[in-house]
Short mmCIF file of C-alpha atoms and ligand atoms in Angstrom, two decimals:
data_model
loop_
_atom_site.label_atom_id
_atom_site.label_comp_id
_atom_site.label_asym_id
_atom_site.label_seq_id
_atom_site.Cartn_x
_atom_site.Cartn_y
_atom_site.Cartn_z
CA UNK A 1 20.99 179.63 115.72
CA UNK A 2 23.56 176.91 116.27
CA UNK A 3 27.00 176.72 114.65
CA UNK A 4 25.94 173.84 112.42
CA UNK A 5 22.31 173.34 111.39
CA UNK A 6 20.90 170.53 109.30
CA UNK A 7 17.25 170.86 108.34
CA UNK A 8 14.99 168.54 106.35
CA UNK A 9 17.98 166.77 104.89
CA UNK A 10 17.06 164.04 102.46
CA UNK A 11 18.84 161.71 100.07
CA UNK A 12 17.15 159.08 97.92
CA UNK A 13 18.68 156.40 95.82
CA UNK A 14 16.74 154.72 93.06
CA UNK A 15 14.94 152.18 95.21
CA UNK A 16 15.27 153.62 98.71
CA UNK A 17 15.46 156.67 100.92
CA UNK A 18 18.90 156.66 102.56
CA UNK A 19 18.37 159.80 104.64
CA UNK A 20 14.88 161.03 105.39
CA UNK A 21 14.17 164.46 106.85
CA UNK A 22 17.17 164.71 109.16
CA UNK A 23 17.35 167.79 111.38
CA UNK A 24 20.21 168.40 113.78
CA UNK A 25 21.73 171.43 115.49
CA UNK A 26 25.30 171.29 116.71
CA UNK A 27 26.87 173.95 118.91
CA UNK A 28 30.38 175.22 118.35
CA UNK A 29 32.85 172.92 120.07
CA UNK A 30 30.30 170.22 120.58
CA UNK A 31 30.86 166.54 119.71
CA UNK A 32 27.79 164.71 118.44
CA UNK A 33 27.60 161.01 117.56
CA UNK A 34 25.35 159.63 114.86
CA UNK A 35 24.60 156.17 116.19
CA UNK A 36 22.64 153.46 114.45
CA UNK A 37 22.77 150.08 112.79
CA UNK A 38 24.45 149.47 109.47
CA UNK A 39 22.53 150.98 106.54
CA UNK A 40 20.56 153.56 108.56
CA UNK A 41 22.04 156.53 106.69
CA UNK A 42 24.93 157.67 108.87
CA UNK A 43 27.62 157.83 106.20
CA UNK A 44 25.23 159.42 103.72
CA UNK A 45 24.46 162.17 106.25
CA UNK A 46 28.16 162.75 106.90
CA UNK A 47 28.97 162.88 103.19
CA UNK A 48 26.25 165.44 102.56
CA UNK A 49 27.71 167.54 105.35
CA UNK A 50 31.15 167.32 103.81
CA UNK A 51 29.82 168.22 100.37
CA UNK A 52 30.81 164.85 98.91
CA UNK A 53 27.23 164.14 97.82
CA UNK A 54 24.34 166.49 97.11
CA UNK A 55 21.16 166.26 99.17
CA UNK A 56 17.85 165.97 97.29
CA UNK A 57 16.19 168.27 99.79
CA UNK A 58 16.97 170.22 102.93
CA UNK A 59 19.65 172.65 103.98
CA UNK A 60 22.98 172.81 105.77
CA UNK A 61 24.05 176.00 107.51
CA UNK A 62 27.47 176.56 109.00
CA UNK A 63 28.22 179.56 111.16
CA UNK A 64 25.16 181.38 109.84
CA UNK A 65 25.89 180.77 106.15
CA UNK A 66 23.99 178.46 103.84
CA UNK A 67 26.47 175.89 102.46
CA UNK A 68 24.10 173.25 101.07
CA UNK A 69 25.43 173.57 97.50
CA UNK A 70 28.94 174.72 98.32
CA UNK A 71 31.73 172.50 96.94
CA UNK A 72 33.56 170.30 99.44
CA UNK A 73 36.90 172.15 99.37
CA UNK A 74 35.25 175.45 100.34
CA UNK A 75 33.66 173.98 103.48
CA UNK A 76 36.99 173.29 105.13
CA UNK A 77 35.74 170.20 106.89
CA UNK A 78 38.15 167.51 108.05
CA UNK A 79 36.98 164.05 107.05
CA UNK A 80 38.41 160.86 108.47
CA UNK A 81 37.25 157.96 106.32
CA UNK A 82 36.46 154.53 107.69
CA UNK A 83 39.28 153.05 105.60
CA UNK A 84 41.65 156.01 106.39
CA UNK A 85 42.22 156.52 102.62
CA UNK A 86 45.90 157.43 103.01
CA UNK A 87 48.03 157.93 99.91
CA UNK A 88 50.21 154.79 99.81
CA UNK A 89 53.04 156.40 97.83
CA UNK A 90 53.38 159.45 100.11
CA UNK A 91 55.16 159.40 103.44
CA UNK A 92 53.48 160.38 106.70
CA UNK A 93 54.50 164.03 106.56
CA UNK A 94 53.25 164.47 103.00
CA UNK A 95 50.02 162.62 103.74
CA UNK A 96 49.36 164.95 106.64
CA UNK A 97 50.44 168.06 104.74
CA UNK A 98 48.39 167.23 101.66
CA UNK A 99 45.48 169.53 102.47
CA UNK A 100 47.84 172.42 103.12
CA UNK A 101 49.73 171.90 99.85
CA UNK A 102 46.40 171.93 98.07
CA UNK A 103 45.60 175.23 99.74
CA UNK A 104 49.03 176.56 98.74
CA UNK A 105 50.11 177.24 102.29
CA UNK A 106 53.80 178.29 102.27
CA UNK A 107 56.24 175.43 102.81
CA UNK A 108 57.66 176.59 106.14
CA UNK A 109 54.22 176.99 107.64
CA UNK A 110 53.12 173.63 106.25
CA UNK A 111 56.08 171.97 107.85
CA UNK A 112 55.40 173.64 111.20
CA UNK A 113 51.72 172.70 111.17
CA UNK A 114 52.43 169.12 110.10
CA UNK A 115 54.83 168.80 113.04
CA UNK A 116 52.23 170.24 115.35
CA UNK A 117 49.51 167.86 114.11
CA UNK A 118 51.81 164.84 114.33
CA UNK A 119 52.71 165.85 117.88
CA UNK A 120 49.02 166.02 118.76
CA UNK A 121 48.42 162.45 117.62
CA UNK A 122 51.77 161.29 119.10
CA UNK A 123 53.43 160.33 115.83
CA UNK A 124 56.47 162.61 115.98
CA UNK A 125 59.48 160.78 114.53
CA UNK A 126 57.52 158.76 111.97
CA UNK A 127 57.36 161.52 109.31
CA UNK A 128 59.34 159.56 106.74
CA UNK A 129 57.40 156.29 106.88
CA UNK A 130 55.00 155.09 104.23
CA UNK A 131 51.47 154.04 105.31
CA UNK A 132 52.28 150.34 104.73
CA UNK A 133 55.09 150.65 107.31
CA UNK A 134 52.61 151.68 110.00
CA UNK A 135 50.27 149.71 112.28
CA UNK A 136 46.52 150.15 111.96
CA UNK A 137 46.46 152.47 114.95
CA UNK A 138 49.27 154.60 113.53
CA UNK A 139 47.50 154.86 110.17
CA UNK A 140 44.40 155.96 111.99
CA UNK A 141 46.41 158.70 113.71
CA UNK A 142 47.84 159.87 110.39
CA UNK A 143 44.32 160.15 108.99
CA UNK A 144 43.29 162.13 112.06
CA UNK A 145 46.34 164.43 111.81
CA UNK A 146 45.58 164.99 108.13
CA UNK A 147 42.06 166.10 109.04
CA UNK A 148 43.20 168.31 111.94
CA UNK A 149 46.05 170.06 110.15
CA UNK A 150 43.71 172.15 108.01
CA UNK A 151 42.11 173.49 111.21
CA UNK A 152 38.73 172.32 110.03
CA UNK A 153 35.47 174.12 110.75
CA UNK A 154 34.00 170.72 111.54
CA UNK A 155 35.69 167.36 112.08
CA UNK A 156 33.84 164.39 110.59
CA UNK A 157 34.78 160.87 111.62
CA UNK A 158 33.21 157.87 109.91
CA UNK A 159 33.52 154.65 111.96
CA UNK A 160 37.15 155.57 112.20
CA UNK A 161 37.94 153.25 115.10
CA UNK A 162 36.22 150.15 113.78
CA UNK A 163 39.32 148.65 112.16
CA UNK A 164 41.31 148.71 115.39
CA UNK A 165 41.54 145.95 117.97
CA UNK A 166 39.54 146.36 121.18
CA UNK A 167 42.30 147.67 123.42
CA UNK A 168 43.64 150.19 120.96
CA UNK A 169 40.12 151.32 120.13
CA UNK A 170 39.52 152.04 123.76
CA UNK A 171 42.73 154.08 124.05
CA UNK A 172 42.00 155.99 120.83
CA UNK A 173 38.50 156.88 122.05
CA UNK A 174 39.99 158.76 124.95
CA UNK A 175 42.73 160.30 122.87
CA UNK A 176 40.39 161.61 120.21
CA UNK A 177 38.01 162.92 122.82
CA UNK A 178 40.87 164.73 124.60
CA UNK A 179 42.10 166.30 121.36
CA UNK A 180 38.56 167.27 120.38
CA UNK A 181 38.00 168.93 123.74
CA UNK A 182 41.31 170.70 124.00
CA UNK A 183 40.98 172.16 120.49
CA UNK A 184 37.28 172.87 121.04
CA UNK A 185 36.62 171.45 117.62
CA UNK A 186 33.04 170.87 116.47
CA UNK A 187 32.82 167.17 115.69
CA UNK A 188 30.35 164.75 114.20
CA UNK A 189 31.22 161.15 114.33
CA UNK A 190 29.43 158.18 112.96
CA UNK A 191 29.38 154.85 114.72
CA UNK A 192 27.33 151.69 115.10
CA UNK A 193 29.08 151.08 118.43
CA UNK A 194 27.04 152.24 121.39
CA UNK A 195 30.00 152.32 123.76
CA UNK A 196 31.85 154.60 121.39
CA UNK A 197 28.85 156.90 121.18
CA UNK A 198 28.29 156.93 124.93
CA UNK A 199 31.92 157.69 125.77
CA UNK A 200 33.03 160.06 123.02
CA UNK A 201 30.41 162.76 122.70
CA UNK A 202 28.29 165.43 124.32
CA UNK A 203 25.12 164.31 122.57
CA UNK A 204 23.97 161.30 120.59
CA UNK A 205 21.56 161.23 117.66
CA UNK A 206 20.21 157.70 117.31
CA UNK A 207 19.28 156.89 113.71
CA UNK A 208 16.95 154.26 112.31
CA UNK A 209 16.12 153.80 108.65
CA UNK A 210 17.25 157.25 107.56
CA UNK A 211 15.61 159.11 110.41
CA UNK A 212 16.74 160.41 113.78
CA UNK A 213 14.80 158.58 116.51
CA UNK A 214 16.12 160.52 119.46
CA UNK A 215 18.71 163.18 120.24
CA UNK A 216 20.06 163.62 123.74
CA UNK A 217 22.99 163.40 126.11
CA UNK A 218 24.43 159.93 126.65
CA UNK A 219 22.58 159.83 130.00
CA UNK A 220 19.27 160.81 128.35
CA UNK A 221 19.61 158.19 125.69
CA UNK A 222 20.58 155.46 128.12
CA UNK A 223 18.28 156.28 131.03
CA UNK A 224 15.33 157.77 129.16
CA UNK A 225 15.16 156.11 125.75
CA UNK A 226 12.20 157.50 123.85
CA UNK A 227 11.44 154.40 121.82
CA UNK A 228 11.82 150.67 122.07
CA UNK A 229 14.38 150.81 119.27
CA UNK A 230 16.62 153.19 121.22
CA UNK A 231 16.26 151.21 124.45
CA UNK A 232 17.18 148.03 122.66
CA UNK A 233 20.04 149.45 120.59
CA UNK A 234 21.79 151.37 123.37
CA UNK A 235 22.84 149.22 126.30
CA UNK A 236 21.69 145.78 127.28
CA UNK A 237 18.00 145.39 127.83
CA UNK A 238 15.39 142.78 128.66
CA UNK A 239 12.29 142.96 126.47
CA UNK A 240 9.38 141.17 128.07
CA UNK A 241 6.13 140.88 126.19
CA UNK A 242 3.40 142.26 128.44
CA UNK A 243 -0.32 141.65 128.69
CA UNK A 244 -2.67 144.58 128.98
CA UNK A 245 -6.29 144.63 129.93
CA UNK A 246 -8.99 146.95 128.58
CA UNK A 247 -8.24 149.60 131.21
CA UNK A 248 -4.54 149.74 130.28
CA UNK A 249 -3.29 147.79 133.32
CA UNK A 250 -0.14 145.86 132.45
CA UNK A 251 1.11 142.53 133.66
CA UNK A 252 4.23 140.61 132.89
CA UNK A 253 4.69 136.90 133.60
CA UNK A 254 1.26 137.09 135.21
CA UNK A 255 2.34 139.77 137.69
CA UNK A 256 0.61 143.16 137.54
CA UNK A 257 2.92 146.17 137.21
CA UNK A 258 2.26 149.46 138.96
CA UNK A 259 2.23 151.18 135.57
CA UNK A 260 -0.26 152.16 132.91
CA UNK A 261 0.25 151.15 129.30
CA UNK A 262 0.30 153.84 126.62
CA UNK A 263 -2.92 153.95 124.62
CA UNK A 264 -3.21 151.56 121.72
CA UNK A 265 -2.11 147.99 121.15
CA UNK A 266 0.36 145.60 122.67
CA UNK A 267 3.22 146.76 124.83
CA UNK A 268 6.67 145.50 125.73
CA UNK A 269 8.27 145.93 129.13
CA UNK A 270 11.93 146.94 129.21
CA UNK A 271 14.25 146.66 132.15
CA UNK A 272 18.03 146.83 132.18
CA UNK A 273 19.73 143.61 133.43
CA UNK A 274 21.89 145.53 135.91
CA UNK A 275 18.81 147.01 137.57
CA UNK A 276 17.48 143.58 138.50
CA UNK A 277 18.38 141.83 141.73
CA UNK A 278 18.09 138.14 142.50
CA UNK A 279 16.56 137.14 145.82
CA UNK A 280 15.35 134.07 147.64
CA UNK A 281 11.82 133.03 146.68
CA UNK A 282 10.63 133.91 150.19
CA UNK A 283 11.65 137.57 149.92
CA UNK A 284 8.63 139.87 149.52
CA UNK A 285 8.44 142.55 146.85
CA UNK A 286 8.64 145.59 149.10
CA UNK A 287 7.27 149.06 148.40
CA UNK A 288 7.53 150.14 144.76
CA UNK A 289 9.22 146.95 143.62
CA UNK A 290 8.32 144.54 140.85
CA UNK A 291 8.79 140.91 141.80
CA UNK A 292 8.71 137.95 139.43
CA UNK A 293 9.70 134.39 140.12
CA UNK A 294 11.52 131.84 138.01
CA UNK A 295 14.31 129.35 137.86
CA UNK A 296 17.99 129.88 137.05
CA UNK A 297 18.57 128.45 133.60
CA UNK A 298 22.31 129.18 133.48
CA UNK A 299 25.02 131.65 134.50
CA UNK A 300 27.67 133.04 132.19
CA UNK A 301 30.87 134.64 133.47
CA UNK A 302 31.52 137.72 131.29
CA UNK A 303 34.53 139.13 133.16
CA UNK A 304 33.27 142.35 134.70
CA UNK A 305 29.93 140.77 135.54
CA UNK A 306 28.06 137.48 135.65
CA UNK A 307 24.99 137.17 133.46
CA UNK A 308 22.24 134.98 134.90
CA UNK A 309 19.41 133.78 132.69
CA UNK A 310 16.19 133.27 134.63
CA UNK A 311 13.26 131.42 133.10
CA UNK A 312 9.75 132.17 134.29
CA UNK A 313 6.13 131.81 133.30
CA UNK A 314 6.39 134.23 130.38
CA UNK A 315 9.88 133.57 129.00
CA UNK A 316 13.45 134.43 129.97
CA UNK A 317 15.17 137.44 131.34
CA UNK A 318 18.76 138.31 132.00
CA UNK A 319 20.12 139.57 135.31
CA UNK A 320 23.58 141.05 135.83
CA UNK A 321 25.46 140.34 139.03
CA UNK A 322 28.82 141.80 139.93
CA UNK A 323 31.52 139.22 139.36
CA UNK A 324 32.97 137.97 142.63
CA UNK A 325 29.52 137.12 143.93
CA UNK A 326 28.63 133.46 143.60
CA UNK A 327 25.66 132.90 141.31
CA UNK A 328 22.94 130.48 142.40
CA UNK A 329 23.24 126.98 140.92
CA UNK A 330 21.37 126.19 137.73
CA UNK A 331 17.83 125.11 138.50
CA UNK A 332 17.52 127.19 141.71
CA UNK A 333 14.10 128.78 142.22
CA UNK A 334 14.62 132.54 142.60
CA UNK A 335 12.76 135.82 142.83
CA UNK A 336 13.83 138.71 140.60
CA UNK A 337 13.23 142.21 141.94
CA UNK A 338 13.53 145.66 140.49
CA UNK A 339 12.28 149.16 141.21
CA UNK A 340 9.05 149.83 139.37
CA UNK A 341 10.58 153.14 138.29
CA UNK A 342 13.25 151.27 136.31
CA UNK A 343 10.58 149.79 134.08
CA UNK A 344 10.06 151.26 130.64
CA UNK A 345 6.92 150.54 128.64
CA UNK A 346 6.88 150.83 124.87
CA UNK A 347 4.26 150.11 122.26
CA UNK A 348 5.25 146.91 120.53
CA UNK A 349 6.85 147.65 117.18
CA UNK A 350 8.29 145.65 114.37
CA UNK A 351 11.97 144.92 114.98
N1 ADP B 401 25.61 155.19 96.21
C1 ADP B 401 24.54 154.51 96.64
N2 ADP B 401 23.64 154.00 95.79
C2 ADP B 401 22.54 153.32 96.21
N3 ADP B 401 22.26 153.13 97.52
C3 ADP B 401 23.11 153.63 98.44
C4 ADP B 401 24.29 154.34 98.06
N4 ADP B 401 24.94 154.73 99.19
C5 ADP B 401 24.20 154.26 100.21
N5 ADP B 401 23.11 153.62 99.76
C6 ADP B 401 22.06 153.00 100.61
O1 ADP B 401 21.58 153.96 101.50
C7 ADP B 401 21.39 153.42 102.80
C8 ADP B 401 22.21 154.16 103.84
O2 ADP B 401 23.59 153.90 103.59
P1 ADP B 401 24.75 154.51 104.53
O3 ADP B 401 24.53 155.95 104.70
O4 ADP B 401 26.05 154.09 103.96
O5 ADP B 401 24.46 153.75 105.90
P2 ADP B 401 25.37 153.60 107.21
O6 ADP B 401 26.57 154.46 107.06
O7 ADP B 401 24.48 153.99 108.34
O8 ADP B 401 25.72 152.14 107.28
C9 ADP B 401 21.71 151.95 102.69
O9 ADP B 401 20.54 151.25 102.47
C10 ADP B 401 22.62 151.89 101.49
O10 ADP B 401 22.52 150.65 100.85
MG1 MG B 402 28.58 153.89 107.05
#
């Protein structure tokens, strides 16, 4: 049995099911991301874990004990809200120490642990400031320190980096991950940002409409997405509508693929843009390669790479080239090549 176990967790609101039969096991010290689009039930799941809302069905077990109906304050979970939810009238030290005061921890120990937590998030020296006298990043750190100071059984973070600008967000990702690892603290964090999920956790649970679609390591999720939804949501992907014949043979843009379609109806072909190579139209496919032809529609410089849109018989696809290489001029006839093994086939599904 894992340290934290969710089973059959469900929450309905009047007209909808927010969380539907969610099961998840988290090991002690592990960091797991709940990743999915807005409205898929991430926050609701986190709030049920924290004891802030009651599930309609299912169970939550922590360290072997059933806690499904236990009040929030007895679970000792640290919760960092999306909006930080700092007390505006209290200074930094009292914000951070709040959970300890509530637990009637003696003053000297509170003060020592507040100092320790502020040191961890690199805010030493700002104890006397009010939240409004802090930057967004500093407020975020106060919220994190306030969650850590109680030495929580589980740390819960809800989109807690989404209010920061891109550069700071990137720095905070690493900082939070370092703190999480060095304390060995079991962490669940919620995000709609795939980069955040890929970089900050040991495993990702991808959610869609209240359900978990796939659970796996970042590599699993990125390299071996189980569904079209996961492939599309995590990382950039080309989705090419494919034709299939009665025997299950698949072709895309009129070119047969060395792959069999899953049984059933229509399929889509997925291939990551960075797995595709542009070549001269004369270049043959080679063993185990897929080769389509088209025309360069346009190239877009994106900084770390150049995106090239190629138009062919069956639509468009996007190819990523390293920046520094000169893209072919618009209108150039090109071949696009990729390893057949980099192709993913999924049954077509409603978006
Ligand atoms: N208190 C509520 N009353 C009614 N519907 C709610 C309530 N809270 C959330 N929902 C609905 O439940 C679904 C999941 O919400 P939420 O867990 O906040 O999603 P996420 O955090 O993934 O964006 C959404 O459709 C949302 O509108
Ligand atoms: Mg949310």
